[in-house]
Short mmCIF file of C-alpha atoms and ligand atoms in Angstrom, two decimals:
data_model
loop_
_atom_site.label_atom_id
_atom_site.label_comp_id
_atom_site.label_asym_id
_atom_site.label_seq_id
_atom_site.Cartn_x
_atom_site.Cartn_y
_atom_site.Cartn_z
CA MET M 1 -7.69 -117.19 -12.10
CA LYS M 2 -10.33 -115.45 -10.25
CA ILE M 3 -13.69 -114.13 -12.26
CA HIS M 4 -16.04 -112.40 -10.97
CA LEU M 5 -19.76 -112.77 -11.36
CA PRO M 6 -22.98 -110.41 -11.58
CA THR M 7 -25.08 -111.15 -9.06
CA ALA M 8 -28.10 -111.71 -11.61
CA ILE M 9 -26.30 -114.58 -13.05
CA LEU M 10 -25.85 -116.10 -9.80
CA ALA M 11 -29.59 -115.56 -8.78
CA CYS M 12 -29.82 -117.79 -11.87
CA LEU M 13 -27.83 -121.06 -11.13
CA PRO M 14 -29.08 -124.40 -11.66
CA PHE M 15 -30.51 -125.94 -8.14
CA SER M 16 -29.16 -129.40 -8.69
CA THR M 17 -29.58 -132.32 -6.22
CA ALA M 18 -27.86 -135.57 -6.31
CA TRP M 19 -25.37 -137.49 -7.71
CA GLY M 20 -26.36 -137.26 -11.61
CA SER M 21 -27.38 -140.50 -13.14
CA LEU M 22 -24.20 -141.41 -14.01
CA GLY M 23 -22.94 -141.67 -10.15
CA HIS M 24 -26.10 -143.78 -9.32
CA THR M 25 -26.11 -145.81 -12.28
CA THR M 26 -22.84 -146.87 -11.94
CA VAL M 27 -23.70 -147.38 -8.07
CA ALA M 28 -26.60 -149.46 -9.01
CA TYR M 29 -24.14 -151.65 -11.53
CA ILE M 30 -21.45 -152.24 -9.04
CA ALA M 31 -24.53 -153.71 -6.58
CA SER M 32 -25.78 -155.23 -9.54
CA ASN M 33 -22.05 -157.40 -10.33
CA PHE M 34 -21.77 -158.52 -6.36
CA VAL M 35 -25.21 -159.48 -5.01
CA SER M 36 -26.41 -163.21 -4.93
CA PRO M 37 -28.47 -164.72 -7.67
CA PRO M 38 -31.89 -164.80 -4.40
CA THR M 39 -31.06 -161.01 -3.88
CA THR M 40 -31.19 -160.56 -7.81
CA LEU M 41 -34.37 -162.78 -8.41
CA LEU M 42 -36.10 -160.83 -4.91
CA PHE M 43 -35.27 -157.74 -6.45
CA GLN M 44 -35.92 -157.98 -9.85
CA SER M 45 -39.42 -158.73 -8.84
CA ILE M 46 -40.09 -156.18 -6.44
CA LEU M 47 -38.71 -153.69 -8.91
CA TYR M 48 -40.59 -155.72 -12.19
CA ASN M 49 -37.45 -155.63 -14.21
CA ASP M 50 -35.85 -158.96 -14.95
CA THR M 51 -33.13 -157.62 -17.18
CA GLU M 52 -29.57 -157.22 -15.42
CA HIS M 53 -30.59 -153.38 -15.26
CA TYR M 54 -33.29 -153.61 -12.75
CA LEU M 55 -31.67 -151.43 -10.27
CA ALA M 56 -29.38 -149.06 -12.80
CA ASN M 57 -33.13 -148.62 -14.06
CA ILE M 58 -34.53 -146.96 -10.91
CA ALA M 59 -31.45 -145.54 -9.37
CA THR M 60 -32.59 -142.38 -10.63
CA TRP M 61 -36.32 -142.28 -10.15
CA ALA M 62 -36.13 -140.50 -6.77
CA ASP M 63 -34.76 -137.47 -8.25
CA SER M 64 -37.75 -137.22 -10.73
CA PHE M 65 -40.29 -138.04 -8.13
CA ARG M 66 -39.23 -135.33 -5.39
CA TYR M 67 -40.35 -132.85 -7.98
CA THR M 68 -43.71 -134.12 -8.30
CA ALA M 69 -47.06 -133.30 -5.88
CA ALA M 70 -46.79 -136.88 -4.56
CA GLY M 71 -43.20 -136.60 -3.70
CA ARG M 72 -42.42 -133.67 -2.52
CA PHE M 73 -41.83 -134.94 0.68
CA SER M 74 -39.21 -136.76 0.03
CA GLY M 75 -37.26 -133.53 -0.75
CA PRO M 76 -35.38 -133.39 2.35
CA LEU M 77 -34.57 -137.29 2.59
CA HIS M 78 -31.32 -137.10 -0.26
CA PHE M 79 -29.19 -135.71 2.44
CA ILE M 80 -28.73 -134.31 5.86
CA ASP M 81 -27.11 -130.76 5.98
CA ALA M 82 -24.11 -131.11 8.97
CA ASN M 83 -23.60 -127.69 10.48
CA ASP M 84 -20.17 -128.04 10.98
CA GLU M 85 -17.05 -125.55 9.59
CA PRO M 86 -15.25 -126.81 6.55
CA PRO M 87 -12.30 -126.97 6.41
CA LEU M 88 -11.93 -126.06 10.18
CA TYR M 89 -14.09 -129.10 11.53
CA CYS M 90 -16.17 -131.74 9.63
CA GLY M 91 -18.64 -133.83 11.65
CA ILE M 92 -22.33 -134.62 11.58
CA LYS M 93 -24.93 -134.64 14.70
CA MET M 94 -27.80 -136.49 13.98
CA GLU M 95 -29.62 -134.32 16.33
CA ARG M 96 -28.34 -131.15 15.47
CA ASP M 97 -28.66 -131.58 11.60
CA CYS M 98 -31.27 -133.69 10.79
CA ALA M 99 -34.02 -131.72 9.71
CA THR M 100 -37.33 -131.94 11.41
CA GLU M 101 -39.28 -132.70 7.95
CA GLY M 102 -36.66 -135.45 7.96
CA CYS M 103 -33.23 -136.38 6.21
CA ILE M 104 -31.59 -139.18 4.46
CA ILE M 105 -30.47 -141.07 7.67
CA GLY M 106 -33.82 -141.33 9.29
CA ALA M 107 -35.08 -142.57 5.22
CA VAL M 108 -32.61 -145.10 4.95
CA ALA M 109 -33.86 -146.68 8.43
CA ASN M 110 -37.43 -146.02 7.11
CA TYR M 111 -37.33 -147.09 4.02
CA THR M 112 -34.85 -150.55 5.21
CA ARG M 113 -37.69 -151.19 7.82
CA GLN M 114 -40.51 -151.66 5.26
CA LEU M 115 -38.47 -153.45 3.23
CA LEU M 116 -38.02 -156.28 6.09
CA ASP M 117 -41.55 -155.91 7.19
CA PRO M 118 -43.76 -158.86 5.64
CA SER M 119 -46.83 -156.82 5.92
CA THR M 120 -45.73 -154.14 3.69
CA PRO M 121 -47.98 -153.81 0.61
CA THR M 122 -46.13 -154.41 -3.14
CA GLY M 123 -46.61 -150.78 -4.17
CA MET M 124 -44.40 -149.39 -0.70
CA ARG M 125 -42.15 -151.84 -0.98
CA ASN M 126 -41.60 -151.07 -4.84
CA MET M 127 -41.16 -147.51 -3.47
CA ALA M 128 -38.98 -148.64 -0.55
CA ALA M 129 -36.47 -150.35 -2.85
CA LYS M 130 -36.12 -147.58 -5.20
CA PHE M 131 -35.33 -145.32 -2.80
CA ILE M 132 -32.85 -147.41 -0.83
CA VAL M 133 -31.07 -147.92 -4.04
CA HIS M 134 -30.89 -144.03 -4.56
CA PHE M 135 -29.98 -142.77 -1.20
CA LEU M 136 -27.17 -145.23 -0.71
CA GLY M 137 -25.82 -143.27 -3.68
CA ASP M 138 -26.65 -140.06 -2.46
CA ILE M 139 -25.25 -140.28 1.26
CA HIS M 140 -21.81 -140.86 -0.42
CA GLU M 141 -21.76 -137.86 -1.99
CA PRO M 142 -20.02 -135.40 0.23
CA LEU M 143 -22.19 -132.01 -0.87
CA HIS M 144 -25.52 -134.31 0.37
CA THR M 145 -23.73 -134.06 4.13
CA GLU M 146 -23.06 -130.59 4.17
CA ALA M 147 -25.23 -127.27 5.09
CA LEU M 148 -22.98 -124.79 4.07
CA LEU M 149 -24.91 -122.52 1.22
CA ARG M 150 -27.43 -125.56 0.74
CA GLY M 151 -24.86 -127.81 -0.02
CA GLY M 152 -22.70 -125.75 -2.32
CA ASN M 153 -25.67 -125.43 -4.31
CA SER M 154 -25.34 -121.34 -3.73
CA ILE M 155 -21.50 -121.38 -4.29
CA PRO M 156 -20.71 -120.41 -8.15
CA VAL M 157 -18.05 -121.89 -10.05
CA LEU M 158 -16.50 -122.39 -13.29
CA PHE M 159 -16.05 -125.74 -14.91
CA ALA M 160 -14.34 -125.77 -18.52
CA THR M 161 -14.95 -122.46 -18.12
CA HIS M 162 -19.11 -123.02 -18.24
CA LEU M 163 -20.71 -120.99 -15.04
CA THR M 164 -22.17 -123.67 -12.36
CA ASN M 165 -22.26 -124.74 -8.81
CA LEU M 166 -19.92 -126.37 -6.68
CA HIS M 167 -22.82 -129.21 -6.09
CA HIS M 168 -23.48 -129.72 -9.52
CA VAL M 169 -19.65 -130.13 -10.12
CA TRP M 170 -19.50 -132.94 -7.39
CA ASP M 171 -22.56 -134.42 -8.60
CA THR M 172 -21.92 -134.31 -12.46
CA SER M 173 -19.37 -132.57 -13.85
CA ILE M 174 -16.52 -134.03 -12.21
CA PRO M 175 -17.76 -137.98 -13.05
CA GLU M 176 -18.80 -137.26 -16.32
CA THR M 177 -15.88 -135.51 -17.29
CA HIS M 178 -13.85 -138.32 -16.00
CA ILE M 179 -15.66 -141.24 -17.47
CA GLY M 180 -16.45 -139.21 -21.15
CA GLY M 181 -20.41 -139.24 -20.88
CA TYR M 182 -23.48 -140.38 -18.94
CA GLY M 183 -25.70 -142.93 -20.83
CA LEU M 184 -26.09 -146.70 -19.06
CA ALA M 185 -23.76 -147.94 -21.09
CA PHE M 186 -20.62 -145.59 -19.43
CA ALA M 187 -22.18 -146.94 -15.87
CA GLN M 188 -21.66 -150.26 -16.62
CA ALA M 189 -18.36 -149.31 -18.17
CA TRP M 190 -17.09 -147.55 -15.07
CA ALA M 191 -18.79 -150.26 -12.78
CA THR M 192 -17.01 -152.93 -14.69
CA ASN M 193 -13.36 -151.21 -13.50
CA LEU M 194 -14.48 -150.57 -10.09
CA THR M 195 -15.86 -154.01 -9.53
CA ASP M 196 -12.82 -155.17 -10.79
CA PHE M 197 -10.55 -152.55 -8.20
CA ILE M 198 -13.19 -153.84 -5.67
CA GLN M 199 -12.40 -157.72 -6.02
CA ASN M 200 -8.76 -157.59 -7.31
CA GLY M 201 -7.22 -154.15 -7.66
CA ILE M 202 -6.73 -150.95 -5.02
CA TYR M 203 -9.63 -151.28 -3.32
CA LYS M 204 -9.37 -155.05 -2.38
CA SER M 205 -8.32 -154.72 1.46
CA GLN M 206 -10.37 -151.40 2.61
CA ALA M 207 -13.10 -153.40 1.35
CA GLU M 208 -13.23 -156.34 3.13
CA ASN M 209 -12.01 -155.05 5.86
CA GLU M 210 -13.04 -151.37 6.51
CA TRP M 211 -16.18 -150.87 4.20
CA LEU M 212 -18.57 -153.29 5.74
CA LYS M 213 -17.65 -152.34 9.38
CA GLY M 214 -20.26 -151.06 11.65
CA MET M 215 -23.42 -152.13 8.91
CA SER M 216 -26.35 -153.51 10.87
CA LEU M 217 -30.08 -154.46 9.92
CA GLU M 218 -31.07 -154.12 13.41
CA ASP M 219 -29.28 -150.73 13.75
CA PRO M 220 -30.02 -149.23 10.33
CA GLU M 221 -29.57 -145.59 11.78
CA SER M 222 -26.14 -145.93 13.34
CA SER M 223 -24.98 -147.79 9.55
CA ALA M 224 -26.31 -144.80 7.54
CA LEU M 225 -24.65 -142.51 10.30
CA ILE M 226 -21.18 -144.06 9.83
CA TRP M 227 -21.79 -143.53 5.98
CA ALA M 228 -22.50 -140.06 6.24
CA GLY M 229 -19.80 -139.21 8.74
CA GLU M 230 -16.90 -140.65 6.00
CA SER M 231 -18.53 -138.53 3.00
CA ASN M 232 -18.84 -135.55 5.14
CA ALA M 233 -15.07 -135.45 6.34
CA TYR M 234 -14.49 -135.22 2.43
CA VAL M 235 -16.01 -132.03 2.66
CA CYS M 236 -12.62 -131.04 4.70
CA SER M 237 -10.27 -132.56 3.04
CA THR M 238 -11.23 -132.74 -0.71
CA VAL M 239 -14.14 -130.35 -1.51
CA LEU M 240 -13.51 -127.35 0.97
CA PRO M 241 -9.54 -127.28 1.53
CA GLU M 242 -9.43 -124.03 1.67
CA GLY M 243 -13.09 -122.98 2.37
CA ARG M 244 -15.16 -121.33 0.47
CA GLU M 245 -12.68 -118.88 -0.65
CA GLY M 246 -10.99 -121.51 -2.28
CA VAL M 247 -13.18 -122.47 -5.08
CA GLU M 248 -15.73 -119.49 -5.01
CA ASN M 249 -15.80 -118.35 -8.73
CA MET M 250 -12.29 -120.43 -9.93
CA GLU M 251 -12.25 -122.68 -12.68
CA LEU M 252 -12.35 -126.43 -11.06
CA SER M 253 -11.50 -128.72 -14.00
CA GLY M 254 -7.91 -128.41 -13.66
CA GLU M 255 -6.31 -128.98 -10.30
CA TYR M 256 -9.32 -129.39 -8.24
CA PHE M 257 -10.67 -131.91 -10.62
CA GLU M 258 -7.13 -133.97 -10.54
CA ALA M 259 -7.34 -134.41 -6.65
CA ALA M 260 -11.63 -134.79 -6.89
CA VAL M 261 -11.19 -138.16 -9.29
CA PRO M 262 -9.58 -140.51 -7.18
CA VAL M 263 -12.25 -139.63 -3.80
CA VAL M 264 -15.41 -139.72 -6.73
CA GLU M 265 -14.11 -143.26 -7.26
CA THR M 266 -14.14 -144.37 -3.79
CA LEU M 267 -16.99 -143.42 -2.69
CA VAL M 268 -18.74 -144.25 -5.68
CA ALA M 269 -17.34 -148.00 -4.92
CA ARG M 270 -17.94 -147.91 -1.46
CA ALA M 271 -21.42 -147.23 -2.48
CA GLY M 272 -21.98 -150.08 -4.58
CA TYR M 273 -20.26 -152.23 -2.46
CA ARG M 274 -22.00 -150.98 0.57
CA LEU M 275 -26.06 -151.25 -1.35
CA GLU M 276 -24.93 -154.72 -2.39
CA LYS M 277 -24.38 -156.04 1.24
CA TRP M 278 -27.38 -153.73 2.43
CA LEU M 279 -29.37 -155.60 -0.53
CA ASP M 280 -28.17 -159.45 0.48
CA LEU M 281 -28.67 -159.14 4.16
CA ILE M 282 -32.25 -157.51 3.41
CA ALA M 283 -32.96 -160.55 1.02
CA VAL M 284 -31.59 -163.11 3.32
CA ARG M 285 -33.83 -161.58 6.28
CA ALA M 286 -36.88 -162.03 3.78
CA ALA M 287 -36.11 -165.87 2.61
CA ARG M 288 -36.39 -165.92 6.40
CA THR M 289 -39.47 -164.29 6.68
CA GLU M 290 -41.23 -165.52 3.34
CA LEU M 291 -41.63 -161.96 2.37
C1 NAG D 301 -35.79 -152.75 -17.31
O1 NAG D 301 -34.65 -151.76 -17.38
C2 NAG D 301 -34.22 -151.65 -18.69
C3 NAG D 301 -32.93 -150.71 -18.80
O2 NAG D 301 -33.14 -149.17 -17.82
C4 NAG D 301 -35.14 -150.87 -19.76
O3 NAG D 301 -34.79 -150.99 -20.85
C5 NAG D 301 -36.33 -151.76 -19.80
O4 NAG D 301 -37.63 -151.44 -20.39
C6 NAG D 301 -36.59 -152.53 -18.45
N1 NAG D 301 -37.86 -153.42 -18.02
C7 NAG D 301 -38.90 -152.99 -17.71
C8 NAG D 301 -40.22 -154.45 -17.37
O5 NAG D 301 -39.07 -152.01 -16.73
C1 NAG D 302 -41.34 -143.09 5.79
O1 NAG D 302 -41.90 -143.97 4.71
C2 NAG D 302 -43.37 -143.47 4.37
C3 NAG D 302 -43.63 -144.07 2.68
O2 NAG D 302 -42.90 -142.71 1.98
C4 NAG D 302 -43.39 -141.87 4.65
O3 NAG D 302 -44.76 -141.48 4.38
C5 NAG D 302 -43.38 -141.79 6.11
O4 NAG D 302 -43.06 -139.88 6.10
C6 NAG D 302 -41.34 -141.98 6.38
N1 NAG D 302 -41.16 -141.63 7.50
C7 NAG D 302 -39.96 -141.24 8.11
C8 NAG D 302 -39.90 -141.02 9.20
O5 NAG D 302 -39.52 -140.59 7.08
C1 NAG D 303 -11.50 -148.78 -17.35
O1 NAG D 303 -10.27 -149.43 -17.53
C2 NAG D 303 -9.38 -148.72 -18.54
C3 NAG D 303 -8.03 -149.82 -18.08
O2 NAG D 303 -7.38 -148.99 -16.95
C4 NAG D 303 -9.34 -147.43 -18.95
O3 NAG D 303 -8.88 -147.51 -20.48
C5 NAG D 303 -10.75 -147.40 -19.73
O4 NAG D 303 -10.70 -145.67 -19.34
C6 NAG D 303 -11.63 -147.38 -18.12
N1 NAG D 303 -13.07 -147.06 -18.57
C7 NAG D 303 -13.54 -146.68 -17.36
C8 NAG D 303 -14.83 -146.10 -18.31
O5 NAG D 303 -13.43 -146.19 -16.56
ZN1 ZN D 304 -30.72 -137.49 -4.84
#
């Protein structure tokens, strides 16, 4: 059923900007399930938290920081706006799509280099770690790699009869409806399942053979571009398979939701697994340079 919405309502739509807390904290817990013991110790120390929640605890910090005066510069770093043409063709081009104020590709590289540099001051190292944990989540959200209507923020849709926007549906409504909540306990339970899928289940061979391809600390831009390109491909296949017309003002909690859930699960699992490897690589290097 297509419902027409008055423009006054459209103007008031919330402008949401990241995987909601459930997505980010689940990615963080998956990573903490896999990292090696020295990696755990290093990041517990950098993040001043020696509990098992050391990554989940800061996974959404960057989404608050961007709305502070000191953090305003970091707003554009949460995404890259591919000026592609879904569903006809998807694809990211760094020169075309990375804004002059920066984008998530450059940010992953920047904060990775800060973590690797032994001369980075403690406070900056703490901030760099918080950004890395967050941005490796965001880069796996398809609508963080798409320009169309501000990453879907300006596409009004309905979810379980509530008026919202397409970006929010992917960040928050789909994961939370699938899992049934959003607190740390829900994230940890979801992470346990996805960790099992990676170790023993449906993701085992993909994780081993494909998910880490092209990953290199020497070339973090290229690594991040691979991850963003894979997320962006889902914009054509799953987010907007019939273009804007296929979702605008439509109810998305039925068939659309059902088709999206396996993609969201795969992306969250991939993000967590890649974050784990990235942190392990950083920790191995840190051990050599006595960081
Ligand atoms: C560590 O993270 C947990 C979970 O968010 C939190 O409850 C705890 O206060 C944190 N510890 C410190 C020292 O910040
Ligand atoms: C790198 O990070 C620093 C510290 O947050 C920031 O001031 C700078 O603008 C960043 N540079 C790029 C190119 O993103
Ligand atoms: C985890 O998997 C079990 C068994 O398949 C399922 O019953 C449960 O709902 C799942 N929980 C989450 C949070 O994914
Ligand atoms: Zn974000």
